[in-house]
mmCIF file of C-alpha atoms in Angstrom:
data_model
loop_
_atom_site.group_PDB
_atom_site.id
_atom_site.type_symbol
_atom_site.label_atom_id
_atom_site.label_comp_id
_atom_site.label_asym_id
_atom_site.label_seq_id
_atom_site.Cartn_x
_atom_site.Cartn_y
_atom_site.Cartn_z
ATOM 1 C CA MET A 1 22.577 -92.352 -191.446
ATOM 2 C CA ASN A 2 23.436 -88.916 -190.060
ATOM 3 C CA LEU A 3 23.138 -88.261 -186.344
ATOM 4 C CA SER A 4 20.249 -85.771 -186.565
ATOM 5 C CA LEU A 5 18.123 -88.138 -188.645
ATOM 6 C CA LYS A 6 18.953 -91.054 -186.362
ATOM 7 C CA THR A 7 18.009 -88.970 -183.321
ATOM 8 C CA ALA A 8 14.733 -87.896 -184.918
ATOM 9 C CA LEU A 9 13.835 -91.474 -185.820
ATOM 10 C CA SER A 10 14.725 -92.691 -182.335
ATOM 11 C CA GLY A 11 12.536 -89.984 -180.824
ATOM 12 C CA ALA A 12 9.670 -90.902 -183.105
ATOM 13 C CA ALA A 13 10.056 -94.562 -182.190
ATOM 14 C CA LEU A 14 9.946 -93.720 -178.498
ATOM 15 C CA LEU A 15 6.818 -91.619 -178.970
ATOM 16 C CA PHE A 16 5.202 -94.413 -180.976
ATOM 17 C CA THR A 17 6.102 -96.968 -178.292
ATOM 18 C CA ALA A 18 4.773 -94.717 -175.560
ATOM 19 C CA ALA A 19 1.531 -94.277 -177.470
ATOM 20 C CA LEU A 20 1.164 -98.046 -177.624
ATOM 21 C CA VAL A 21 2.219 -98.889 -174.080
ATOM 22 C CA THR A 22 0.775 -96.095 -171.971
ATOM 23 C CA PRO A 23 -2.936 -96.800 -172.691
ATOM 24 C CA VAL A 24 -2.393 -100.495 -171.948
ATOM 25 C CA GLN A 25 -0.672 -99.712 -168.681
ATOM 26 C CA ALA A 26 -3.393 -97.250 -167.765
ATOM 27 C CA GLU A 27 -6.040 -99.849 -168.569
ATOM 28 C CA GLU A 28 -4.282 -102.445 -166.411
ATOM 29 C CA THR A 29 -4.019 -100.120 -163.414
ATOM 30 C CA SER A 30 -7.684 -99.069 -163.577
ATOM 31 C CA ALA A 31 -9.320 -102.292 -164.815
ATOM 32 C CA THR A 32 -10.598 -103.479 -161.432
ATOM 33 C CA LEU A 33 -11.870 -100.018 -160.488
ATOM 34 C CA SER A 34 -13.663 -99.751 -163.844
ATOM 35 C CA GLN A 35 -15.278 -103.151 -163.321
ATOM 36 C CA ILE A 36 -16.476 -102.129 -159.862
ATOM 37 C CA GLU A 37 -17.885 -98.873 -161.227
ATOM 38 C CA GLN A 38 -19.670 -100.710 -164.045
ATOM 39 C CA SER A 39 -21.143 -103.432 -161.836
ATOM 40 C CA GLY A 40 -21.824 -101.105 -158.919
ATOM 41 C CA THR A 41 -20.622 -103.824 -156.519
ATOM 42 C CA LEU A 42 -17.444 -104.170 -154.475
ATOM 43 C CA ARG A 43 -16.585 -107.829 -153.836
ATOM 44 C CA VAL A 44 -14.800 -108.222 -150.492
ATOM 45 C CA GLY A 45 -12.888 -111.290 -149.401
ATOM 46 C CA MET A 46 -12.910 -111.886 -145.646
ATOM 47 C CA SER A 47 -12.608 -114.606 -143.033
ATOM 48 C CA THR A 48 -14.713 -114.859 -139.894
ATOM 49 C CA PHE A 49 -13.013 -114.246 -136.560
ATOM 50 C CA ALA A 50 -14.356 -112.012 -133.796
ATOM 51 C CA PRO A 51 -14.500 -109.103 -133.565
ATOM 52 C CA TRP A 52 -13.212 -108.505 -137.089
ATOM 53 C CA ALA A 53 -16.036 -110.395 -138.781
ATOM 54 C CA MET A 54 -18.663 -112.797 -137.404
ATOM 55 C CA ARG A 55 -22.309 -113.806 -137.614
ATOM 56 C CA ASP A 56 -25.010 -112.306 -135.421
ATOM 57 C CA LYS A 57 -27.931 -114.294 -134.010
ATOM 58 C CA GLN A 58 -29.830 -113.888 -137.280
ATOM 59 C CA GLY A 59 -26.859 -115.075 -139.350
ATOM 60 C CA ALA A 60 -25.917 -111.645 -140.708
ATOM 61 C CA LEU A 61 -22.276 -110.579 -140.888
ATOM 62 C CA ILE A 62 -21.161 -107.996 -138.322
ATOM 63 C CA GLY A 63 -17.804 -106.794 -136.996
ATOM 64 C CA PHE A 64 -15.122 -104.178 -137.495
ATOM 65 C CA GLU A 65 -14.167 -105.301 -141.003
ATOM 66 C CA ILE A 66 -17.818 -105.530 -141.991
ATOM 67 C CA ASP A 67 -18.400 -101.948 -140.836
ATOM 68 C CA VAL A 68 -15.316 -100.801 -142.730
ATOM 69 C CA ALA A 69 -16.265 -102.537 -145.989
ATOM 70 C CA ARG A 70 -19.874 -101.333 -145.851
ATOM 71 C CA ARG A 71 -18.886 -97.725 -145.170
ATOM 72 C CA LEU A 72 -16.255 -97.864 -147.924
ATOM 73 C CA ALA A 73 -18.843 -99.122 -150.420
ATOM 74 C CA THR A 74 -21.518 -96.653 -149.311
ATOM 75 C CA ASP A 75 -19.181 -93.667 -149.550
ATOM 76 C CA ASN A 76 -18.375 -94.669 -153.137
ATOM 77 C CA GLY A 77 -21.959 -95.393 -154.144
ATOM 78 C CA TRP A 78 -21.416 -99.147 -154.437
ATOM 79 C CA GLN A 79 -23.130 -102.219 -153.091
ATOM 80 C CA VAL A 80 -20.926 -104.663 -151.159
ATOM 81 C CA GLU A 81 -20.731 -108.424 -151.622
ATOM 82 C CA PHE A 82 -18.898 -110.392 -148.946
ATOM 83 C CA VAL A 83 -17.093 -113.580 -149.938
ATOM 84 C CA PRO A 84 -16.254 -115.632 -146.799
ATOM 85 C CA THR A 85 -13.023 -117.529 -147.424
ATOM 86 C CA ALA A 86 -10.796 -119.877 -145.418
ATOM 87 C CA TRP A 87 -7.862 -117.869 -144.093
ATOM 88 C CA ASP A 88 -5.119 -119.956 -145.685
ATOM 89 C CA GLY A 89 -6.732 -119.459 -149.098
ATOM 90 C CA ILE A 90 -7.602 -115.778 -148.812
ATOM 91 C CA ILE A 91 -4.669 -114.416 -150.855
ATOM 92 C CA PRO A 92 -4.783 -117.166 -153.544
ATOM 93 C CA SER A 93 -8.507 -116.463 -153.974
ATOM 94 C CA LEU A 94 -7.801 -112.752 -154.438
ATOM 95 C CA LEU A 95 -5.204 -113.560 -157.089
ATOM 96 C CA ALA A 96 -7.736 -115.879 -158.756
ATOM 97 C CA LYS A 97 -10.097 -112.858 -158.990
ATOM 98 C CA LYS A 98 -12.807 -114.340 -156.789
ATOM 99 C CA TYR A 99 -13.138 -110.873 -155.237
ATOM 100 C CA ASP A 100 -11.706 -107.377 -155.682
ATOM 101 C CA VAL A 101 -10.100 -106.723 -152.310
ATOM 102 C CA ILE A 102 -9.331 -108.380 -148.989
ATOM 103 C CA ILE A 103 -10.651 -106.436 -146.008
ATOM 104 C CA GLY A 104 -10.044 -108.907 -143.253
ATOM 105 C CA GLY A 105 -7.473 -107.794 -140.695
ATOM 106 C CA LEU A 106 -4.612 -108.785 -143.004
ATOM 107 C CA THR A 107 -1.304 -107.680 -141.493
ATOM 108 C CA ILE A 108 1.124 -105.969 -143.866
ATOM 109 C CA THR A 109 4.307 -108.060 -144.128
ATOM 110 C CA PRO A 110 7.210 -108.097 -146.605
ATOM 111 C CA GLU A 111 6.366 -111.685 -147.547
ATOM 112 C CA ARG A 112 2.757 -110.847 -148.372
ATOM 113 C CA GLU A 113 3.838 -107.756 -150.280
ATOM 114 C CA LYS A 114 5.518 -110.077 -152.764
ATOM 115 C CA SER A 115 2.074 -111.307 -153.804
ATOM 116 C CA VAL A 116 -0.335 -108.411 -153.232
ATOM 117 C CA ARG A 117 -0.515 -104.630 -153.205
ATOM 118 C CA PHE A 118 -1.405 -103.206 -149.793
ATOM 119 C CA THR A 119 -3.067 -99.897 -149.091
ATOM 120 C CA GLN A 120 -1.817 -97.716 -146.260
ATOM 121 C CA ALA A 121 -2.613 -99.070 -142.820
ATOM 122 C CA TYR A 122 -6.171 -98.495 -141.613
ATOM 123 C CA SER A 123 -5.853 -100.479 -138.358
ATOM 124 C CA HIS A 124 -3.126 -101.415 -135.894
ATOM 125 C CA SER A 125 -2.992 -104.506 -133.732
ATOM 126 C CA GLY A 126 -0.611 -106.881 -132.035
ATOM 127 C CA VAL A 127 -0.239 -110.598 -131.347
ATOM 128 C CA GLN A 128 -0.816 -111.846 -127.820
ATOM 129 C CA LEU A 129 -0.993 -115.168 -125.995
ATOM 130 C CA ALA A 130 -3.805 -116.326 -123.714
ATOM 131 C CA ALA A 131 -2.715 -119.209 -121.509
ATOM 132 C CA SER A 132 -4.510 -122.042 -119.757
ATOM 133 C CA SER A 133 -4.922 -121.455 -116.030
ATOM 134 C CA THR A 134 -4.568 -125.211 -115.437
ATOM 135 C CA GLN A 135 -2.031 -126.324 -118.059
ATOM 136 C CA ALA A 136 0.217 -123.266 -117.813
ATOM 137 C CA LYS A 137 -0.507 -121.711 -114.429
ATOM 138 C CA ALA A 138 3.201 -121.612 -113.458
ATOM 139 C CA LYS A 139 4.386 -120.200 -116.799
ATOM 140 C CA LYS A 140 5.090 -116.463 -116.781
ATOM 141 C CA THR A 141 7.874 -115.852 -119.311
ATOM 142 C CA ILE A 142 8.612 -116.537 -122.963
ATOM 143 C CA ALA A 143 11.235 -119.067 -121.855
ATOM 144 C CA ASP A 144 8.572 -120.924 -119.864
ATOM 145 C CA PHE A 145 6.502 -121.430 -123.017
ATOM 146 C CA ASN A 146 9.481 -122.086 -125.286
ATOM 147 C CA GLN A 147 9.909 -125.680 -124.156
ATOM 148 C CA ARG A 148 9.409 -129.118 -125.616
ATOM 149 C CA GLY A 149 6.100 -130.522 -124.535
ATOM 150 C CA VAL A 150 4.376 -127.134 -124.655
ATOM 151 C CA ILE A 151 1.454 -127.051 -127.105
ATOM 152 C CA LEU A 152 0.261 -123.787 -128.613
ATOM 153 C CA ALA A 153 -2.820 -123.295 -130.783
ATOM 154 C CA VAL A 154 -2.917 -120.847 -133.724
ATOM 155 C CA ARG A 155 -5.053 -120.131 -136.776
ATOM 156 C CA ARG A 156 -3.613 -121.663 -139.942
ATOM 157 C CA GLY A 157 -2.103 -119.125 -142.356
ATOM 158 C CA ALA A 158 -2.413 -116.173 -139.975
ATOM 159 C CA SER A 159 0.468 -113.949 -138.848
ATOM 160 C CA PRO A 160 0.494 -115.395 -135.272
ATOM 161 C CA VAL A 161 1.895 -118.608 -136.781
ATOM 162 C CA GLN A 162 5.144 -116.846 -137.642
ATOM 163 C CA VAL A 163 5.190 -115.056 -134.288
ATOM 164 C CA ALA A 164 4.829 -118.398 -132.528
ATOM 165 C CA LYS A 165 7.673 -119.908 -134.539
ATOM 166 C CA GLU A 166 9.939 -116.951 -133.746
ATOM 167 C CA HIS A 167 9.240 -116.816 -129.997
ATOM 168 C CA PHE A 168 8.531 -120.465 -129.235
ATOM 169 C CA PRO A 169 10.531 -122.611 -131.699
ATOM 170 C CA LYS A 170 10.668 -125.553 -129.258
ATOM 171 C CA ALA A 171 6.899 -125.683 -128.720
ATOM 172 C CA THR A 172 4.477 -127.747 -130.793
ATOM 173 C CA LEU A 173 2.012 -125.751 -132.892
ATOM 174 C CA ARG A 174 -1.508 -126.970 -133.551
ATOM 175 C CA GLN A 175 -3.129 -125.078 -136.414
ATOM 176 C CA PHE A 176 -6.845 -124.648 -137.079
ATOM 177 C CA ASP A 177 -8.895 -123.014 -139.830
ATOM 178 C CA ASP A 178 -11.322 -121.342 -137.436
ATOM 179 C CA GLU A 179 -10.390 -118.905 -134.667
ATOM 180 C CA SER A 180 -12.939 -120.376 -132.264
ATOM 181 C CA GLN A 181 -11.245 -123.773 -132.535
ATOM 182 C CA VAL A 182 -7.944 -122.210 -131.483
ATOM 183 C CA PHE A 183 -9.250 -121.054 -128.117
ATOM 184 C CA GLN A 184 -11.482 -124.084 -127.617
ATOM 185 C CA GLU A 185 -8.353 -126.216 -127.760
ATOM 186 C CA VAL A 186 -7.016 -124.320 -124.734
ATOM 187 C CA LEU A 187 -10.340 -124.258 -122.885
ATOM 188 C CA ASN A 188 -10.602 -128.036 -123.352
ATOM 189 C CA GLY A 189 -7.172 -128.523 -121.785
ATOM 190 C CA ARG A 190 -5.502 -129.764 -124.956
ATOM 191 C CA ALA A 191 -3.090 -126.816 -125.328
ATOM 192 C CA HIS A 192 -1.084 -124.610 -122.993
ATOM 193 C CA GLY A 193 -1.954 -121.398 -124.807
ATOM 194 C CA ALA A 194 -3.443 -119.736 -127.883
ATOM 195 C CA LEU A 195 -1.831 -117.034 -130.002
ATOM 196 C CA SER A 196 -4.014 -114.589 -131.883
ATOM 197 C CA SER A 197 -4.245 -110.977 -132.949
ATOM 198 C CA SER A 198 -5.478 -108.615 -130.284
ATOM 199 C CA PRO A 199 -8.043 -108.153 -128.901
ATOM 200 C CA LYS A 200 -9.086 -111.798 -129.200
ATOM 201 C CA PRO A 201 -6.735 -113.135 -126.461
ATOM 202 C CA GLU A 202 -7.596 -110.323 -124.055
ATOM 203 C CA GLN A 203 -11.333 -110.658 -124.649
ATOM 204 C CA GLU A 204 -11.280 -114.435 -124.281
ATOM 205 C CA ALA A 205 -9.436 -114.037 -120.976
ATOM 206 C CA LEU A 206 -12.174 -111.631 -119.824
ATOM 207 C CA ARG A 207 -14.881 -114.093 -120.838
ATOM 208 C CA HIS A 208 -13.185 -117.050 -119.125
ATOM 209 C CA PRO A 209 -11.356 -115.578 -116.099
ATOM 210 C CA ASP A 210 -11.173 -118.964 -114.356
ATOM 211 C CA ALA A 211 -9.776 -120.780 -117.399
ATOM 212 C CA LEU A 212 -7.489 -118.258 -119.121
ATOM 213 C CA PHE A 213 -4.916 -115.658 -118.107
ATOM 214 C CA MET A 214 -2.574 -113.237 -119.879
ATOM 215 C CA PRO A 215 1.072 -114.060 -118.988
ATOM 216 C CA PHE A 216 2.605 -111.139 -120.928
ATOM 217 C CA ALA A 217 1.861 -107.464 -120.342
ATOM 218 C CA GLU A 218 3.145 -106.427 -123.786
ATOM 219 C CA PRO A 219 2.248 -107.853 -127.224
ATOM 220 C CA LEU A 220 4.593 -110.422 -128.702
ATOM 221 C CA ALA A 221 4.464 -108.514 -131.998
ATOM 222 C CA GLN A 222 2.955 -105.299 -133.344
ATOM 223 C CA GLY A 223 1.160 -105.217 -136.670
ATOM 224 C CA ASP A 224 -0.400 -102.859 -139.211
ATOM 225 C CA GLU A 225 -3.399 -103.998 -141.252
ATOM 226 C CA GLY A 226 -4.129 -102.886 -144.810
ATOM 227 C CA PHE A 227 -6.558 -103.666 -147.608
ATOM 228 C CA ALA A 228 -4.949 -106.169 -150.000
ATOM 229 C CA LEU A 229 -5.356 -105.840 -153.762
ATOM 230 C CA ARG A 230 -3.868 -107.524 -156.788
ATOM 231 C CA LYS A 231 -0.592 -106.155 -158.113
ATOM 232 C CA GLY A 232 -1.304 -103.492 -160.731
ATOM 233 C CA ASP A 233 -4.543 -102.250 -159.171
ATOM 234 C CA ASP A 234 -2.958 -98.838 -158.618
ATOM 235 C CA ALA A 235 -6.047 -96.734 -159.323
ATOM 236 C CA LEU A 236 -8.081 -98.771 -156.837
ATOM 237 C CA ALA A 237 -5.318 -98.506 -154.231
ATOM 238 C CA GLU A 238 -5.256 -94.723 -154.620
ATOM 239 C CA GLU A 239 -9.050 -94.585 -154.243
ATOM 240 C CA PHE A 240 -8.897 -96.654 -151.069
ATOM 241 C CA ASN A 241 -5.953 -94.700 -149.629
ATOM 242 C CA GLU A 242 -7.908 -91.460 -150.012
ATOM 243 C CA TRP A 243 -10.876 -93.025 -148.238
ATOM 244 C CA ILE A 244 -8.710 -94.359 -145.374
ATOM 245 C CA ALA A 245 -7.096 -90.944 -144.908
ATOM 246 C CA ALA A 246 -10.510 -89.257 -144.807
ATOM 247 C CA ARG A 247 -11.979 -91.714 -142.288
ATOM 248 C CA GLN A 248 -8.890 -91.414 -140.091
ATOM 249 C CA ALA A 249 -9.138 -87.626 -140.194
ATOM 250 C CA ASP A 250 -12.805 -87.522 -139.191
ATOM 251 C CA GLY A 251 -12.301 -90.125 -136.425
ATOM 252 C CA TRP A 252 -14.695 -92.709 -137.841
ATOM 253 C CA LEU A 253 -12.154 -95.544 -138.072
ATOM 254 C CA LYS A 254 -10.994 -94.980 -134.492
ATOM 255 C CA ALA A 255 -14.561 -94.873 -133.189
ATOM 256 C CA ARG A 256 -15.489 -98.168 -134.862
ATOM 257 C CA HIS A 257 -12.192 -99.772 -133.786
ATOM 258 C CA ASP A 258 -12.760 -98.731 -130.175
ATOM 259 C CA TYR A 259 -16.286 -100.146 -130.219
ATOM 260 C CA TRP A 260 -15.248 -103.564 -131.500
ATOM 261 C CA PHE A 261 -11.842 -103.852 -129.808
ATOM 262 C CA LYS A 262 -12.056 -101.981 -126.523
ATOM 263 C CA SER A 263 -15.489 -103.089 -125.346
ATOM 264 C CA LEU A 264 -17.694 -106.158 -125.248
ATOM 265 C CA ALA A 265 -20.875 -104.170 -125.925
ATOM 266 C CA TRP A 266 -21.353 -106.011 -129.204
ATOM 267 C CA GLU A 267 -21.461 -109.477 -127.607
ATOM 268 C CA ALA A 268 -25.227 -109.354 -127.093
ATOM 269 C CA GLN A 269 -25.608 -109.429 -130.886
ATOM 270 C CA VAL A 270 -23.918 -112.810 -131.276
ATOM 271 C CA ALA A 271 -24.801 -116.246 -129.977
ATOM 272 C CA ASN A 272 -21.224 -117.477 -129.567
ATOM 273 C CA PRO A 273 -18.647 -114.654 -129.641
#
């Protein structure tokens, strides 16, 4: 076979292959977005922990993440369906297609990026420790808490677990599914401190000034939160990134974040913050 004919055939084969592959790839990257558009409903996976997401006195969901998901859906002309999920199962449930996206204060980490596709960051937080005024009143440094016999409470599957292991490898970790259980363990005198994403530790210390104090002025770790999607949902990720950029530019995300994270004005809406 001469070179020119071979080259022509190779080019034709490549064009034929591209014609076969490209539509499939395009369909894969837009499938979830198409399904949302067809159903008119965005299914959001989330886990309850104040002030990200919680129940008000009437049982309705409120919180920063709830505001974000509702505004996102409204701006796109969709309804929103919330799917409350235990934190340690929130990524597996996304991969099992029980919902379309996680909007739940999920910190972007290299380990999580192996499983999911993150949008750009829409929120920024840190991990802090609130300590027991009775069990840990003399403890002021990381070394004080990094000792055998020290008990720290954390939420199972959340990023503070890794932070606790890195900073306090000698301490014993007690893990709970619900954020309220984490701090109740400290308030009940069964743990020296609780690690959680800000502003939960700071707000709990404000609520219980006689029982809790903040030993560290600076966060133990800084974090960026993003929406989590399934790998391949590129069209949906682009849609969400455009929305995040727009809401950052007009100040809406900052205003809602300040309301939920820098004040306790919302507490009157809930029975047990």
